[in-house]
Tab-separated table of C-alpha atoms in Angstrom:
chain	number	residue	atom	x	y	z
A	1	MET	CA	0.000	0.000	0.000
A	2	ASN	CA	2.853	2.359	0.854
A	3	ASP	CA	4.360	1.560	-2.537
A	4	LEU	CA	1.187	2.746	-4.270
A	5	ARG	CA	1.014	5.960	-2.251
A	6	ASN	CA	4.636	6.719	-3.131
A	7	GLY	CA	4.056	6.022	-6.818
A	8	LEU	CA	6.286	2.952	-6.718
A	9	MET	CA	5.704	-0.453	-8.263
A	10	PRO	CA	4.492	-2.898	-5.551
A	11	ALA	CA	7.221	-5.054	-4.018
A	12	GLU	CA	5.685	-8.277	-5.368
A	13	LYS	CA	5.725	-6.983	-8.949
A	14	ARG	CA	9.296	-5.802	-8.524
A	15	LEU	CA	10.316	-9.279	-7.380
A	16	VAL	CA	8.578	-10.771	-10.432
A	17	SER	CA	10.495	-8.379	-12.703
A	18	TRP	CA	13.696	-9.297	-10.859
A	19	SER	CA	13.027	-13.021	-11.400
A	20	CYS	CA	12.200	-12.482	-15.085
A	21	CYS	CA	15.499	-10.672	-15.541
A	22	PHE	CA	17.417	-13.634	-14.148
A	23	ALA	CA	15.327	-16.102	-16.139
A	24	SER	CA	16.427	-14.236	-19.250
A	25	MET	CA	20.073	-14.185	-18.172
A	26	SER	CA	19.985	-17.889	-17.293
A	27	LEU	CA	18.431	-18.793	-20.638
A	28	MET	CA	21.019	-16.717	-22.487
A	29	GLY	CA	23.828	-18.206	-20.397
A	30	VAL	CA	22.842	-21.814	-21.100
A	31	ALA	CA	22.151	-21.093	-24.776
A	32	SER	CA	25.474	-19.319	-25.343
A	33	ALA	CA	27.419	-22.088	-23.543
A	34	TRP	CA	25.778	-24.723	-25.709
A	35	LEU	CA	26.286	-22.600	-28.823
A	36	LEU	CA	30.032	-22.361	-28.230
A	37	ALA	CA	30.322	-26.050	-27.318
A	38	GLU	CA	28.639	-26.903	-30.647
A	39	LEU	CA	31.017	-24.637	-32.553
A	40	THR	CA	34.227	-26.091	-31.077
A	41	PRO	CA	35.241	-28.969	-28.784
A	42	SER	CA	38.341	-27.059	-27.606
A	43	PRO	CA	38.346	-26.691	-23.778
A	44	LEU	CA	40.513	-23.570	-24.005
A	45	VAL	CA	38.178	-21.823	-26.453
A	46	ASN	CA	35.152	-22.828	-24.373
A	47	SER	CA	36.820	-21.408	-21.263
A	48	LEU	CA	36.988	-18.052	-23.069
A	49	LEU	CA	33.220	-17.877	-22.553
A	50	VAL	CA	33.850	-17.513	-18.806
A	51	ALA	CA	36.354	-14.754	-19.582
A	52	ALA	CA	33.916	-12.942	-21.887
A	53	ARG	CA	31.231	-13.071	-19.186
A	54	ASN	CA	33.471	-11.718	-16.456
A	55	ILE	CA	36.066	-9.374	-17.999
A	56	PRO	CA	33.680	-6.371	-17.631
A	57	ALA	CA	34.139	-6.774	-13.867
A	58	PHE	CA	37.722	-5.541	-14.365
A	59	LEU	CA	36.504	-2.279	-15.915
A	60	PRO	CA	35.536	0.876	-13.968
A	61	LEU	CA	32.085	0.946	-15.566
A	62	LYS	CA	29.440	3.443	-14.513
A	63	ARG	CA	26.551	1.656	-12.849
A	64	HIS	CA	23.345	2.858	-14.474
A	65	ILE	CA	19.902	1.406	-15.063
A	66	LYS	CA	20.224	2.272	-18.769
A	67	GLY	CA	22.473	-0.745	-19.342
A	68	PHE	CA	19.541	-2.849	-20.543
A	69	PRO	CA	19.728	-1.722	-24.230
A	70	LEU	CA	23.148	-3.381	-24.384
A	71	MET	CA	21.520	-6.629	-23.281
A	72	PHE	CA	19.008	-6.362	-26.139
A	73	SER	CA	21.857	-5.799	-28.614
A	74	ALA	CA	23.727	-8.831	-27.286
A	75	VAL	CA	20.689	-11.092	-27.665
A	76	LEU	CA	20.344	-10.038	-31.312
A	77	MET	CA	24.020	-10.838	-31.954
A	78	LEU	CA	23.679	-14.294	-30.383
A	79	GLU	CA	20.477	-14.930	-32.331
A	80	LEU	CA	22.425	-14.213	-35.529
A	81	VAL	CA	24.992	-16.842	-34.532
A	82	GLY	CA	22.267	-19.389	-33.765
A	83	VAL	CA	20.616	-18.889	-37.161
A	84	ALA	CA	23.951	-18.941	-39.007
A	85	LEU	CA	24.978	-22.156	-37.234
A	86	SER	CA	21.706	-23.920	-38.025
A	87	TRP	CA	21.881	-22.983	-41.718
A	88	GLN	CA	25.690	-23.154	-41.923
A	89	TRP	CA	25.982	-19.677	-43.372
A	90	LEU	CA	29.326	-18.599	-41.871
A	91	ASN	CA	32.536	-20.396	-40.950
A	92	PRO	CA	32.919	-21.524	-37.290
A	93	PRO	CA	35.879	-19.247	-36.340
A	94	LEU	CA	33.843	-16.162	-37.277
A	95	LEU	CA	30.806	-17.459	-35.376
A	96	ILE	CA	32.991	-18.153	-32.337
A	97	GLY	CA	34.217	-14.557	-32.423
A	98	ILE	CA	30.677	-13.165	-32.723
A	99	THR	CA	29.485	-15.422	-29.884
A	100	LEU	CA	32.227	-14.266	-27.521
A	101	THR	CA	31.626	-10.634	-28.507
A	102	GLY	CA	27.888	-10.999	-27.889
A	103	VAL	CA	28.475	-12.534	-24.460
A	104	PHE	CA	30.948	-9.747	-23.636
A	105	VAL	CA	28.419	-7.044	-24.597
A	106	LEU	CA	25.734	-8.858	-22.608
A	107	SER	CA	27.964	-8.947	-19.546
A	108	ILE	CA	28.712	-5.225	-19.835
A	109	GLY	CA	24.978	-4.521	-19.861
A	110	ILE	CA	24.420	-6.724	-16.809
A	111	THR	CA	27.369	-5.210	-14.929
A	112	ILE	CA	26.105	-1.681	-15.588
A	113	ALA	CA	22.420	-2.254	-14.891
A	114	LEU	CA	22.255	-4.810	-12.088
A	115	PRO	CA	23.345	-2.746	-9.028
A	116	PRO	CA	20.866	0.093	-9.803
A	117	LEU	CA	18.192	-2.540	-10.451
A	118	VAL	CA	18.823	-3.964	-6.969
A	119	GLN	CA	18.281	-0.468	-5.551
A	120	ARG	CA	15.014	-0.078	-7.492
A	121	VAL	CA	13.774	-3.446	-6.235
A	122	LEU	CA	14.682	-2.721	-2.602
A	123	GLU	CA	13.502	0.892	-2.446
A	124	GLY	CA	10.777	1.404	0.155
A	125	THR	CA	10.555	-2.296	1.054
A	126	ASN	CA	11.798	-4.613	3.777
A	127	LEU	CA	13.048	-7.215	1.331
A	128	ARG	CA	16.058	-9.218	2.521
A	129	LYS	CA	18.995	-10.681	0.624
A	130	GLU	CA	17.494	-14.172	1.031
A	131	GLN	CA	14.322	-13.049	-0.778
A	132	LEU	CA	16.330	-11.472	-3.584
A	133	GLN	CA	18.427	-14.622	-3.838
A	134	TYR	CA	15.303	-16.796	-3.952
A	135	GLY	CA	13.812	-14.659	-6.732
A	136	GLN	CA	17.109	-14.789	-8.600
A	137	ASP	CA	17.345	-18.573	-8.290
A	138	LEU	CA	13.696	-19.090	-9.238
A	139	GLY	CA	14.327	-17.056	-12.375
A	140	GLY	CA	17.516	-18.998	-13.029
A	141	LEU	CA	15.672	-22.312	-12.771
A	142	SER	CA	12.915	-21.070	-15.097
A	143	GLY	CA	15.484	-19.992	-17.669
A	144	THR	CA	17.264	-23.336	-17.467
A	145	ILE	CA	13.996	-25.236	-17.975
A	146	LEU	CA	13.168	-23.067	-20.983
A	147	ALA	CA	16.621	-23.767	-22.406
A	148	GLY	CA	15.833	-27.476	-22.263
A	149	LEU	CA	12.440	-27.010	-23.900
A	150	PHE	CA	13.571	-24.779	-26.757
A	151	TYR	CA	16.174	-26.154	-29.128
A	152	PRO	CA	18.166	-25.454	-31.338
A	153	ALA	CA	19.868	-22.311	-30.096
A	154	PHE	CA	18.260	-19.828	-32.488
A	155	ILE	CA	14.826	-20.427	-30.902
A	156	GLN	CA	16.216	-19.984	-27.368
A	157	PHE	CA	17.129	-16.319	-27.665
A	158	PRO	CA	13.690	-14.832	-28.578
A	159	PRO	CA	12.154	-16.057	-25.262
A	160	ALA	CA	15.178	-14.575	-23.492
A	161	LEU	CA	14.411	-11.256	-25.158
A	162	LEU	CA	10.768	-11.405	-24.048
A	163	LEU	CA	11.761	-12.137	-20.452
A	164	ILE	CA	13.691	-8.863	-20.238
A	165	LEU	CA	10.552	-6.862	-21.085
A	166	PRO	CA	9.001	-6.938	-17.551
A	167	VAL	CA	12.098	-5.120	-16.295
A	168	ILE	CA	11.463	-2.092	-18.536
A	169	PRO	CA	8.760	-0.452	-16.331
A	170	LEU	CA	11.021	-0.864	-13.304
A	171	SER	CA	14.044	0.523	-15.132
A	172	ARG	CA	12.030	3.561	-16.272
A	173	SER	CA	10.580	4.294	-12.838
A	174	ILE	CA	11.895	7.394	-11.118
A	175	PRO	CA	13.486	6.631	-7.739
A	176	HIS	CA	11.550	8.119	-4.821
A	177	LYS	CA	13.777	10.913	-3.562
A	178	THR	CA	14.113	11.741	0.100
A	179	ALA	CA	16.626	13.711	2.079
A	180	GLU	CA	18.389	10.436	2.791
A	181	THR	CA	18.430	9.211	-0.799
A	182	ASP	CA	21.958	8.473	-1.870
A	183	ILE	CA	22.965	10.251	-5.064
A	184	SER	CA	24.077	6.890	-6.466
A	185	GLN	CA	20.420	5.878	-6.732
A	186	THR	CA	19.607	8.580	-9.238
A	187	GLN	CA	22.864	9.242	-11.089
A	188	PRO	CA	25.524	7.113	-12.751
A	189	THR	CA	28.459	6.388	-10.448
A	190	MET	CA	31.992	5.219	-11.070
A	191	SER	CA	31.659	2.112	-8.987
A	192	ALA	CA	34.375	-0.460	-9.394
A	193	PRO	CA	34.111	-1.928	-5.899
A	194	PRO	CA	37.157	-3.405	-4.139
A	195	LEU	CA	38.101	-7.052	-4.421
A	196	LYS	CA	37.573	-9.196	-1.329
A	197	PRO	CA	39.746	-12.317	-0.884
A	198	TRP	CA	37.048	-14.785	0.193
A	199	SER	CA	34.806	-13.803	-2.705
A	200	VAL	CA	37.836	-14.069	-5.007
A	201	LEU	CA	38.475	-17.630	-3.805
A	202	HIS	CA	34.875	-18.605	-4.458
A	203	GLY	CA	34.920	-16.909	-7.859
A	204	PHE	CA	38.031	-18.819	-8.931
A	205	LEU	CA	36.312	-22.123	-8.154
A	206	ASN	CA	33.098	-20.933	-9.804
A	207	GLY	CA	34.913	-20.080	-13.032
A	208	ALA	CA	36.892	-23.323	-12.985
A	209	LEU	CA	33.740	-25.434	-12.616
A	210	PHE	CA	31.590	-23.713	-15.223
A	211	ALA	CA	34.403	-23.535	-17.777
A	212	LEU	CA	34.422	-27.338	-17.984
A	213	LEU	CA	30.820	-28.202	-17.170
A	214	PRO	CA	29.310	-27.825	-20.696
A	215	LEU	CA	32.050	-29.960	-22.277
A	216	TRP	CA	31.773	-32.571	-19.538
A	217	ALA	CA	27.992	-32.738	-20.047
A	218	LEU	CA	28.533	-33.335	-23.767
A	219	THR	CA	30.677	-36.394	-22.997
A	220	ILE	CA	27.878	-38.115	-21.047
A	221	ASP	CA	25.568	-39.054	-23.898
A	222	GLN	CA	27.018	-38.247	-27.317
A	223	ASN	CA	26.523	-34.473	-27.472
A	224	ASN	CA	23.016	-34.472	-25.996
A	225	PHE	CA	22.087	-30.897	-25.057
A	226	VAL	CA	19.315	-32.132	-22.746
A	227	ASP	CA	21.944	-33.593	-20.383
A	228	TYR	CA	23.437	-30.148	-19.758
A	229	SER	CA	19.994	-28.618	-19.234
A	230	MET	CA	19.067	-31.364	-16.761
A	231	ILE	CA	22.283	-30.887	-14.792
A	232	MET	CA	21.909	-27.099	-14.696
A	233	GLY	CA	18.236	-27.469	-13.776
A	234	ALA	CA	19.169	-29.732	-10.866
A	235	PHE	CA	21.780	-27.184	-9.782
A	236	MET	CA	19.178	-24.391	-9.803
A	237	ILE	CA	16.642	-26.532	-7.898
A	238	GLY	CA	19.308	-27.051	-5.254
A	239	ARG	CA	19.773	-23.295	-4.958
A	240	LEU	CA	16.043	-22.904	-4.320
A	241	LEU	CA	16.100	-25.647	-1.660
A	242	ARG	CA	19.056	-24.123	0.165
A	243	GLY	CA	16.913	-23.577	3.290
A	244	LEU	CA	16.743	-27.350	3.841
A	245	LEU	CA	20.487	-27.552	4.470
A	246	PRO	CA	21.674	-27.689	8.092
A	247	TRP	CA	24.199	-25.195	9.439
A	248	LEU	CA	27.587	-25.868	7.853
A	249	SER	CA	30.949	-24.173	8.289
A	250	GLY	CA	32.755	-22.795	5.266
A	251	ALA	CA	35.241	-25.674	5.273
A	252	MET	CA	32.399	-28.201	5.262
A	253	LEU	CA	30.614	-26.381	2.432
A	254	TYR	CA	33.673	-26.515	0.183
A	255	GLY	CA	34.563	-30.033	1.314
A	256	LEU	CA	31.117	-31.365	0.430
A	257	CYS	CA	31.308	-29.615	-2.960
A	258	GLY	CA	34.593	-31.429	-3.589
A	259	LEU	CA	33.142	-34.814	-2.629
A	260	ILE	CA	30.087	-34.309	-4.845
A	261	LEU	CA	32.277	-33.374	-7.812
A	262	LEU	CA	34.488	-36.377	-7.080
A	263	SER	CA	31.451	-38.637	-7.376
A	264	ALA	CA	30.151	-36.948	-10.540
A	265	PHE	CA	33.390	-36.328	-12.446
A	266	VAL	CA	35.755	-39.098	-11.377
A	267	LEU	CA	33.700	-42.122	-10.317
A	268	ASN	CA	31.773	-42.473	-13.610
A	269	THR	CA	28.328	-42.327	-12.048
A	270	PRO	CA	25.233	-42.665	-14.314
A	271	LEU	CA	23.432	-39.573	-15.587
A	272	TRP	CA	20.479	-39.880	-13.206
A	273	LEU	CA	22.849	-39.897	-10.223
A	274	ASP	CA	24.808	-36.934	-11.630
A	275	VAL	CA	21.549	-34.978	-11.836
A	276	LEU	CA	20.688	-35.855	-8.228
A	277	LEU	CA	24.179	-34.900	-7.036
A	278	PHE	CA	23.915	-31.440	-8.574
A	279	ILE	CA	20.862	-30.631	-6.426
A	280	PRO	CA	22.806	-30.420	-3.128
A	281	LEU	CA	25.709	-28.823	-5.012
A	282	GLY	CA	23.452	-25.896	-5.955
A	283	GLY	CA	22.367	-25.500	-2.331
A	284	LEU	CA	25.980	-25.496	-1.137
A	285	PHE	CA	26.970	-22.862	-3.710
A	286	VAL	CA	24.190	-20.443	-2.777
A	287	SER	CA	24.941	-20.957	0.927
A	288	ILE	CA	28.502	-19.824	0.276
A	289	ASP	CA	27.280	-16.813	-1.744
A	290	LEU	CA	24.891	-15.654	0.988
A	291	ALA	CA	27.491	-16.138	3.712
A	292	LEU	CA	30.043	-14.089	1.789
A	293	ILE	CA	27.544	-11.267	1.210
A	294	GLU	CA	26.705	-11.325	4.920
A	295	HIS	CA	30.421	-11.127	5.698
A	296	LEU	CA	30.531	-7.829	3.744
A	297	LYS	CA	27.654	-6.142	5.593
A	298	GLY	CA	29.998	-3.509	7.024
A	299	GLN	CA	30.829	-2.286	3.497
A	300	GLY	CA	27.489	-0.531	2.857
A	301	ASP	CA	23.878	-1.299	1.962
A	302	LEU	CA	22.760	-4.606	0.469
A	303	SER	CA	23.138	-3.517	-3.167
A	304	ARG	CA	26.713	-2.388	-2.440
A	305	CYS	CA	27.615	-5.644	-0.657
A	306	MET	CA	26.193	-7.685	-3.527
A	307	ASP	CA	28.127	-5.582	-6.050
A	308	ILE	CA	31.402	-6.088	-4.134
A	309	HIS	CA	30.889	-9.841	-3.881
A	310	HIS	CA	29.790	-10.309	-7.484
A	311	ARG	CA	32.657	-8.217	-8.885
A	312	SER	CA	35.234	-10.160	-6.849
A	313	ASP	CA	33.577	-13.387	-7.959
A	314	LYS	CA	33.589	-12.410	-11.633
A	315	VAL	CA	37.192	-11.166	-11.685
A	316	ALA	CA	38.438	-14.419	-10.174
A	317	SER	CA	36.138	-16.467	-12.436
A	318	VAL	CA	38.171	-15.321	-15.426
A	319	ALA	CA	41.352	-16.720	-13.886
A	320	GLY	CA	39.655	-19.938	-12.781
A	321	GLY	CA	38.079	-20.519	-16.177
A	322	LEU	CA	41.283	-19.878	-18.119
A	323	VAL	CA	43.416	-22.028	-15.795
A	324	MET	CA	41.073	-25.000	-16.034
A	325	GLY	CA	40.468	-24.469	-19.751
A	326	ALA	CA	44.206	-24.447	-20.446
A	327	SER	CA	44.699	-27.512	-18.224
A	328	ALA	CA	41.989	-29.418	-20.077
A	329	GLN	CA	43.422	-28.301	-23.430
A	330	ILE	CA	46.923	-29.534	-22.535
A	331	PHE	CA	46.209	-32.624	-20.442
A	332	GLY	CA	42.688	-33.525	-21.567
A	333	LEU	CA	39.256	-33.120	-20.006
A	334	ILE	CA	39.459	-36.432	-18.131
A	335	THR	CA	42.659	-35.323	-16.376
A	336	ALA	CA	41.389	-31.819	-15.585
A	337	MET	CA	38.313	-33.025	-13.700
A	338	PRO	CA	40.235	-34.544	-10.742
A	339	VAL	CA	42.267	-31.319	-10.548
A	340	LEU	CA	39.006	-29.414	-10.081
A	341	VAL	CA	38.059	-31.730	-7.208
A	342	VAL	CA	41.448	-31.104	-5.563
A	343	LEU	CA	40.911	-27.329	-5.860
A	344	PHE	CA	37.630	-27.533	-3.940
A	345	LEU	CA	39.196	-29.680	-1.219
A	346	LEU	CA	42.107	-27.237	-1.031
A	347	ALA	CA	39.606	-24.372	-0.624
A	348	ALA	CA	38.053	-26.302	2.270
A	349	ALA	CA	41.464	-26.542	3.942
A	350	ILE	CA	42.185	-22.833	3.363
A	351	THR	CA	38.783	-21.807	4.728
A	352	TRP	CA	39.263	-24.039	7.780
A	353	ARG	CA	42.731	-22.614	8.482
A	354	TRP	CA	42.157	-18.932	7.645
A	355	ARG	CA	38.408	-18.426	7.914
A	356	PRO	CA	36.885	-14.887	7.923
A	357	PRO	CA	36.616	-13.141	11.316
A	358	SER	CA	32.845	-13.676	11.399
A	359	GLY	CA	33.158	-17.261	10.197
A	360	LEU	CA	32.085	-18.305	6.717
A	361	GLN	CA	28.819	-19.931	7.647
A	362	THR	CA	25.171	-19.990	6.691
């Protein structure tokens, strides 16, 4: 009711717009990963997708709600690649370049627009980070399911474009100004937040995992795209069910991630068991994310803490993706997978020995 009196979109509608935005980003993320995996089996080239997604985090970009037009442009570029691949119009190296460029432009748009969007969603409400995370994960799951339903790639991007549309009214709304309104809510700001070591550690592992995951999924059942969608869907379901997990220390969170990946990647488990294993893995990942954001609560408001964590995560993801991509390129995918397991177990040991002052916990 207060939202209506203040001329603001109701909190529930803002959360729906927020979820739609992440459904679109999830759909585009899965579609672009599959697109690149179809264009080339090279682990190193596929790891460049992680770099293209995260390099904008290195740049001192102005955060502004007007970043959404860049996202529209990126979707059109990726749609061109999908059509060209299906009809074999252009040679693969050119399509690879356009794909990576499209993902890079998309990531710039997200980096610019997301922090102000968080402020628009939170303004005048009592929404908590857990609610935002739930809306984000629900959108991510929806996008992953849509990616499995729509195939080939060129019919995946139009739904992604439509899912951005509910964000437009929110992006065009004028922030409610008060004496306490921070100028960053109404004007572009040079906001390249500092890097935080625990978020950097998590980002490195994040990039390492998702650089190899699409190629690993393709090895399960002779290039079946549905396998990757099922695994990502299970991961997103796990993120939504995070509340069912008991309290776990940071070392236990990373240790369990390592054991799950050991079972999935090294022990040759069947597809149905891999899918089941990725459900708790998603819950463990989001537990780490929320704990790290909570650890940053002294750095500013929620949108600022999320921006700091996500930038640190993205910067380190580039390094993690390139390291694992190069390892898989040199030594082979089968050899690189156990290395990834060792990295997660090493992170558990590091977190146990040098945990944050407040304790990395959920």
